[in-house]
Amino acid sequence: MAAFSNQSVVPLALLFIVFSVLQNPRISASSSSSFSYSIIEGASCEEDLNGTGSFDSLCVLNTSVSLENDLYIRGKGDVRVEPGVSLSCPIAGCVIDVNISGSLELGKSSSIVAGTVVVGAANVSLDEGALINCTGLGGKPPDQTSGTPLGVDGAGGGHGGRGACCVKDDRKLPEDVWGGDAYSWSTLAEPWSYGSKGGTMSKEVDTGGGGGGRIKVIVEDILDVNGNICADGGDASLTGGGGSGGSIILKAYKMKGNGKISASGGNGWAGGGGGRIAIDIFSCHEDPEILVHGGISHGCPENCGAAGTLFDSVPRSLIMSNHNLTTETDTLLLELPNQPLWTNVFIRNHARVVVPLLWSRVQVVRGQLSLLCRGILTFGLSHYPFSEFELMSEELLMSDSVIKVYGALRMSVKMLLMWNSKMFIDGGGDSIVATSLLEASNLVVLKESSVIRSNSNLGVHGQGLLNLSGPGDRIEAQRLILSLFYRINVGPGSVLRGPLENATSDDLTPRLYCESRECPVELLHPPEDCNVNSSLSFTLQICRVEDIHVEGSIQGAVIHFHRARSIIVYSSGSISTSGLGCRGGMGRGRISSNGVSSGAGHGGKGGGGYYDGSFVEGGDAYGDAQLPCELGSGSGNETFGLTTAGGGIIVMGSLEHSLSSLLVDGSVKADGESSHLIVRHQDYGTIGDGNVGTGGGSGGTILLFLRMLTLGEMSTLSSTGGHGSHIGGGGGGGGRIHFHWTDIPIGDEYLPIASIDGEITARGGLGKDEGVAGENGTITGKECPKGLFGLFCVECPSGTYKNVTGSDPELCRSCPAYELPHRAMYINVRGGVAGTPCPYKCMSDRYHMPNCYTPLEELIYTFGGPWLFGLLLSGLLVLLALVLSVARMKFVGADELPGPAPTQHGSQIDHSFPFLESLNEVLETNRAEESQSHVHRMYFMGPNTFSEPWHLPHSPPDQVMEIVYEDAFNRFVDEINALAAYQWWEGAVYSILSVLVYPFAWSWLQWRRKKKLQRLREFVRSEYDHSCLRSCRSRALYEGLKVAATPDLMLGYIDFFLGGDEKRPDLPPRLHQRFPMCLIFGGDGSYMAPFSLHSDNVLTSLMSQSVPPTIWYRLVAGLNAQLRLVRRGRLRVTLLPVLSWLETHANPALNMHGVWIDLAWFQATGFGYCQFGLVAYAFEEEAFTSCEVSGGLLRDELPRTYSLQGDDQVNHNVRSNENILLRKRICGAILDSNSLRMLEERRDVFFPLSLIVHNTRPVGHQDLVGLVLSVLLLGDFSLVLLTLLQLYSISLGDFFLVLFILPLGILSPFPAGINALFSHGPRRSAGLARVYALWNVVAFICGFLHYRSQSSSKKHPNFQPWNFSMEENGWWMLPTCLVLCKCVQARLIDWHVANLEIQDRSLYSKDPNRFWQS
């Protein structure tokens, strides 16, 4: 405020005088007061107030002044009231007016006391204890007000709030009894009325407290309040009521301080009402205490005076607070502003505010309406609940508070928050004003047992969230409509209910259509506007809400969810209309003459009642099972109030707008009421107890228009009948549950529309004692489209189809069996099967649609079936074999053509004999002169394997003792044995290959043997210094020792030669000096290495000293032909023909030349391995006579001594031969027929192979055998390919197993066979043929093992391994063909090898003459 000018002082003073005269009659000239009253104008600081200074500079009041007149102070300076100084006019209505341009300062404990105090200054400050006080000094209130109570009740005075009254009137409600009334409600922003005087309890003496005065402080800059500004009502004694508070107006730019500003009511027998305070402060740096509460009532402490009003002009906020003083007296709001609107209204601390008008709009659109700490806001009058009220605000906040509405409420807020608060709406039973609407556009939250309750219609609308947070939170009405929220959350323990529980007769009760047989159209086609309509059948509707989450309870008689998207009922949640249906109805239970009643009917007939020999039929069933919409019926005697109610109706969705999804983990129930739960009812009220022979109510209706349903494990969807009473009451019939599915997806778009893990029931109620149980109700679903069946329209089971509309499971017919291929099974397809042919799939991905054939079978049936395919394949194989044979003959040429070649007499090698005769080809042993210096041949011990490598004994034989140094020889043996040993990894590789693929193991062994022989020969030839030899020449030229081996690399030996500088007449020894001489066989009797006598140039030259070379070569060829038939593992049997052949063919011819040979074994090793061979020794001349016949030796011309002899002579000869061996230090023994029986044979793991492949005699017909072998080779390869194709059909893993692990055993026979057939030379062809035989055997074994594993491990009922035919009984064809093919091949390979190795079949002639003549 600008500083006052000199020209404005007088007019402003006149203005205040006029204002005072108008407000106080005592200032008027016509005043009727008993004492004279004057005005001090233009008061002087020193003369009138005994101060110092001037009002135009500084006036200091240092002496207390008590006035009896109004005082007006004007000036341009400052006024300071010293501490402890008082300026007072203690007369009711007296005015002290201070209007200065400077500052007003009240020192500590100073005061200004008057009925009216007006201050205008630049700054005002009140120090601690300072006081501007108008308490109890108010003048006369405005005319035509009733602030001062009449009578002698001692009631409090009224002003901003009503005064309390402690008089009890049983004819009135507590809030209808009060003292002085409120007034001046139209000047809340600038209140300027005196408080009213309190009432008295004596007619003679006025004992009431005075009303509060008036205080106006207008400050241009700062108002500093550290003291008190009081316009309280005056206190009264216990015989009078307290006065009401006065008025305080404070205007300043800034206010600070921690003082008190109060216009509270005075204390008394009944407290006075609070006054009115208005502040217009732009900036408040501190918060002084501002009080407008009512006074304390000593006569009724629970009913203090009502709170006054505090209006803050800057935020335009109205505050009503009773300072936590309990009261039953109201603060009135009679006139509410239009423009500008209030920003906030706060009702706090036990304040009670009432809007008592018939119609009123409380519009606080710019801020919030806040009720805190037991604040109460009441609209209307309890005895006249027919008004309508509008409440508009940004926010409505309630905490521990109550809003009461008598009539109807139209509320529009953005946010409604309730904390332990209540909102009660009493519609008064008038249907005209029965509907209340609460609209919260953003948020509605109820917490801590907050309640919204209406005994009429209630609509709650919003666009945001409605949240009932927890236990005790409730929204209930007789008809409740919730709409337009995006989400409603019903928390645990909270309730949505319509109609009210235990409602009174005055409540607007919804009428149920219990007797109507027509379905209300709004249940199936509800209106789209979601308005509250009393004519509709709903008692609780949730309309146009996106998501509904139920953790608490939703209860009602007719519950409808319209245009909702999803509903989730949690495990603690429930939606229930149980026992809220009809108490009569179309299926009501019947009553017998003795009072017992039957159960009510609905979906099922009610159970009969029986008592004391009297039986009564149950209520009838009614309604449509395919689209039910009826309430459940009740039973019992209505005359006595002993009735049960049926279940209500729950409808979710509509025909036009279905519910998207319903998820239930809790319960959805429309059960009938059981008789043990009933009490006497009258219009939803309870008036007594009773339970005599009453039947149970029938179940209601659950009608679901939805697209997807999910029921959890503990969920319940029920419409069951109620149980009868214990005195023969019948059970109620079950209700009806119907699933009306909308937009059921079909075909490829199908998705399951229901997931059911909980319980769905419509069973009838139990009858007690002799009462009969009610019949079960109905559970139905909408007719399913083609391919689907059942309540939930699931797909027909695999193997069935449904080509009609309906839900009956019998409509799913079985698919024709003839349309299902073998190895196929029916499958479920999305959307079910709507017709034939039914879809199916093959049992494995390896079978091919549509016939579920394997690739092999597809190939077979492409060419007309198994037999035609076999015929075509056989013809093709024969044709290819002919082409292959012709190509073989052209490619090989005449290398394998049989027939002898001309013999050149005198040559060392006779090429007319088969190639077995030419095994004498060994490197570096082909020089004839070597035999002339040859001294001795020392054989290696052992078979040259990884487990038993070659090794030499350390002691030198007697034959070389003269040409070697023994110590050096022993060192040489150590070095040789070390070199001959194999590394561990070589044996490991061999072991692995032996398990996986034996032919590779044999090739690996031969390759390592060859490398070992080369290493030994290189060592002896170039690395060893020959230090063990005595000959200097031999040591110098490295010529005294030679290492060699048989072609099979199993028998090795070292030849000792003279160096040329030894001049010894006894060296080298002649043949007869070497006798007995060991001739050891190469090989081991196996298929790949048969026994054979290796005759090289040295041996041939030595034997030629007694035996002509032609005789010797022929003997070696015949002996090798016999030895190739010897089989390891069967030596005792197969060596007998060799003994016989030596006796009949060999020895007779050799005896003529003084030589005898016997079969013997030599050099047994530590592992038990022994070598077989011949012992040749000279035959004494007197023991036989020779007869030379041209062309050979004849059996008849053999010496007598070698004919059949007695046992003594034979044993004598054997003992003589063995003695010769002992004398020569030869480790071994002679074998004859007797000693063979004692021969111990060791059979290894490969012995069974000899049963399949073994060497045989030649059969001739080389080309024919080759042709047949070619046919079988191609056939075998074809069968292998077919087998791989079949394995691929069985399992991809099996296919790769065979392809990458067993192909060496499955596929290699073909290339090995081709290589053998097209190889040049008999020797190479025979060797490759043997390899081919090994591969063939391994292929057979691997295939057999794999077949056995497949047949034992694959338990598929519709598959047999190796299946060649579509018929399962033909599974044996492929393995049988393979077995036969392999067996025939084995025999043909044996013949083929024999034809290649033995081209002269006379070698097997039993006639010695023919043998030698050939």
XYZ file of C-alpha atoms in Angstrom, residues 1083-1317:
235
model
C 53.025 -118.289 -43.225
C 50.917 -119.305 -40.286
C 48.167 -121.387 -41.846
C 45.706 -118.511 -42.078
C 43.684 -117.537 -45.118
C 45.914 -114.584 -45.915
C 49.198 -116.381 -45.131
C 48.976 -120.124 -45.801
C 51.910 -122.380 -44.995
C 54.502 -122.554 -47.795
C 58.047 -123.732 -48.274
C 60.217 -120.918 -49.571
C 62.984 -122.288 -51.772
C 65.397 -119.594 -52.790
C 68.637 -119.949 -54.783
C 70.697 -120.884 -51.728
C 68.357 -123.665 -50.692
C 67.922 -124.847 -54.258
C 71.705 -124.917 -54.809
C 72.255 -126.850 -51.603
C 69.574 -129.427 -52.385
C 70.859 -129.802 -55.921
C 73.937 -131.453 -54.434
C 71.757 -134.542 -53.875
C 68.433 -133.880 -55.576
C 68.035 -132.747 -59.175
C 66.486 -129.214 -59.380
C 63.519 -130.433 -61.426
C 62.618 -132.998 -58.778
C 63.099 -130.411 -56.045
C 60.972 -127.746 -57.748
C 58.201 -130.207 -58.423
C 58.319 -131.414 -54.840
C 58.153 -127.819 -53.515
C 55.204 -127.020 -55.781
C 53.309 -130.115 -54.702
C 54.124 -129.568 -51.040
C 52.952 -125.923 -51.188
C 49.773 -127.044 -52.905
C 49.104 -129.382 -49.989
C 50.148 -126.796 -47.353
C 47.733 -124.107 -48.629
C 44.892 -126.433 -47.567
C 46.152 -126.477 -43.982
C 44.032 -124.209 -41.749
C 45.144 -122.706 -38.503
C 42.965 -123.854 -35.689
C 42.471 -127.248 -37.364
C 46.092 -128.342 -37.712
C 45.504 -131.804 -36.257
C 43.078 -132.524 -39.061
C 44.535 -130.616 -41.986
C 48.184 -131.706 -41.435
C 47.330 -135.383 -41.809
C 46.989 -135.123 -45.629
C 50.400 -133.416 -45.673
C 51.952 -136.347 -43.737
C 50.300 -138.765 -46.102
C 51.512 -136.799 -49.114
C 55.101 -136.801 -47.790
C 54.912 -140.531 -47.313
C 53.350 -141.329 -50.668
C 54.743 -138.669 -52.978
C 57.806 -136.931 -51.553
C 59.992 -139.394 -49.627
C 59.868 -142.193 -52.202
C 61.314 -139.788 -54.765
C 63.904 -138.329 -52.385
C 65.049 -141.717 -51.041
C 66.467 -142.494 -54.433
C 68.858 -139.578 -53.838
C 69.694 -140.423 -50.209
C 67.483 -137.777 -48.652
C 64.598 -138.176 -46.243
C 62.255 -135.435 -45.059
C 59.865 -135.365 -42.114
C 57.291 -132.866 -40.919
C 58.366 -131.135 -37.686
C 57.832 -128.157 -35.446
C 60.606 -125.818 -34.295
C 61.556 -123.070 -31.912
C 58.658 -122.830 -29.445
C 58.679 -119.279 -27.969
C 57.707 -118.058 -24.538
C 54.278 -117.246 -25.907
C 53.800 -120.775 -27.156
C 54.296 -119.933 -30.816
C 56.052 -122.600 -32.834
C 57.081 -122.838 -36.459
C 56.399 -125.736 -38.736
C 58.641 -127.100 -41.436
C 60.630 -130.027 -42.747
C 63.650 -131.836 -41.435
C 65.864 -133.132 -44.189
C 68.552 -135.652 -43.376
C 70.567 -138.272 -45.187
C 69.162 -141.761 -45.457
C 71.628 -144.598 -44.835
C 72.417 -146.434 -48.030
C 71.878 -149.835 -46.521
C 68.438 -148.899 -45.489
C 67.038 -148.622 -48.962
C 67.696 -149.397 -52.615
C 66.925 -146.968 -55.340
C 65.472 -147.574 -58.710
C 65.684 -144.855 -61.277
C 62.939 -144.779 -63.778
C 62.817 -142.350 -66.555
C 60.060 -139.882 -66.166
C 59.909 -140.110 -62.304
C 59.495 -142.479 -59.350
C 56.778 -145.011 -59.076
C 55.037 -146.002 -55.883
C 55.620 -149.710 -56.611
C 59.331 -149.147 -56.933
C 59.745 -147.536 -53.528
C 62.163 -149.364 -51.212
C 60.608 -151.932 -48.987
C 61.906 -150.248 -45.939
C 59.576 -147.244 -46.719
C 56.523 -149.316 -47.336
C 54.013 -149.894 -44.609
C 55.863 -150.951 -41.497
C 55.015 -152.145 -38.100
C 54.729 -149.812 -35.151
C 58.050 -150.856 -33.684
C 59.949 -149.966 -36.806
C 58.166 -146.614 -37.145
C 58.768 -145.682 -33.510
C 62.390 -146.715 -33.898
C 62.820 -144.440 -36.926
C 61.089 -141.525 -35.133
C 63.283 -141.936 -32.081
C 66.343 -142.100 -34.327
C 65.325 -138.883 -36.078
C 64.693 -137.132 -32.799
C 68.076 -138.223 -31.528
C 69.586 -136.689 -34.628
C 67.758 -133.411 -33.853
C 69.068 -133.482 -30.330
C 72.604 -134.030 -31.496
C 72.316 -131.071 -33.783
C 70.812 -128.900 -30.974
C 67.698 -128.303 -33.010
C 64.744 -127.168 -30.858
C 61.730 -129.061 -32.169
C 60.166 -132.445 -32.758
C 59.090 -134.714 -35.551
C 55.352 -134.797 -36.284
C 53.558 -137.973 -37.224
C 49.981 -139.126 -36.978
C 50.380 -139.993 -33.314
C 52.091 -136.770 -32.238
C 49.553 -134.667 -34.145
C 46.893 -135.892 -31.763
C 48.902 -134.349 -28.907
C 49.350 -131.053 -30.738
C 47.822 -128.169 -28.822
C 46.239 -125.505 -31.004
C 45.620 -121.892 -29.993
C 42.641 -120.226 -31.602
C 42.421 -116.440 -31.662
C 39.409 -114.213 -32.137
C 39.707 -114.451 -35.888
C 39.317 -118.219 -35.996
C 35.582 -117.948 -36.953
C 36.690 -116.223 -40.143
C 38.302 -119.449 -41.291
C 34.887 -121.079 -41.233
C 33.688 -118.590 -43.848
C 36.738 -118.137 -46.080
C 39.507 -120.652 -46.477
C 41.791 -121.911 -49.215
C 40.441 -124.718 -51.392
C 41.524 -126.785 -54.327
C 41.101 -125.281 -57.798
C 37.917 -126.086 -59.695
C 38.866 -124.775 -63.119
C 36.396 -122.913 -65.330
C 38.163 -119.686 -64.627
C 36.001 -117.527 -66.905
C 32.750 -118.952 -65.616
C 33.804 -118.441 -62.020
C 34.813 -114.865 -62.854
C 31.472 -114.216 -64.552
C 29.431 -115.536 -61.650
C 31.663 -113.642 -59.244
C 31.070 -110.461 -61.234
C 27.312 -111.021 -61.031
C 27.491 -111.539 -57.284
C 29.833 -108.591 -56.883
C 27.365 -106.292 -58.608
C 24.471 -107.873 -56.762
C 26.251 -107.434 -53.461
C 26.927 -103.809 -54.254
C 23.297 -103.287 -55.206
C 22.101 -104.890 -52.018
C 24.489 -102.724 -50.022
C 23.139 -99.609 -51.673
C 19.601 -100.775 -50.986
C 20.586 -101.447 -47.404
C 22.008 -97.944 -47.029
C 18.819 -96.597 -48.502
C 16.836 -98.602 -45.983
C 19.072 -97.457 -43.123
C 18.522 -93.877 -44.169
C 14.806 -94.597 -43.915
C 15.224 -95.949 -40.406
C 17.540 -93.398 -38.877
C 19.838 -90.695 -40.118
C 22.211 -91.619 -37.322
C 22.309 -95.232 -38.512
C 22.966 -94.038 -42.015
C 25.946 -91.924 -41.002
C 27.157 -94.707 -38.712
C 27.299 -97.085 -41.617
C 28.519 -94.478 -44.048
C 31.411 -93.168 -41.970
C 32.310 -96.054 -39.622
C 31.195 -99.243 -41.268
C 31.611 -98.300 -44.941
C 35.017 -99.939 -44.801
C 33.075 -103.093 -44.115
C 30.004 -102.401 -46.220
C 31.190 -100.587 -49.324
C 34.810 -101.666 -49.702
C 34.095 -105.192 -51.023
C 33.042 -103.690 -54.322
C 36.236 -101.713 -55.098
C 38.328 -104.559 -53.666
C 36.528 -107.035 -55.907
C 36.887 -104.848 -58.993
C 40.573 -104.387 -58.246
C 41.026 -108.126 -57.847
C 39.220 -108.969 -61.069
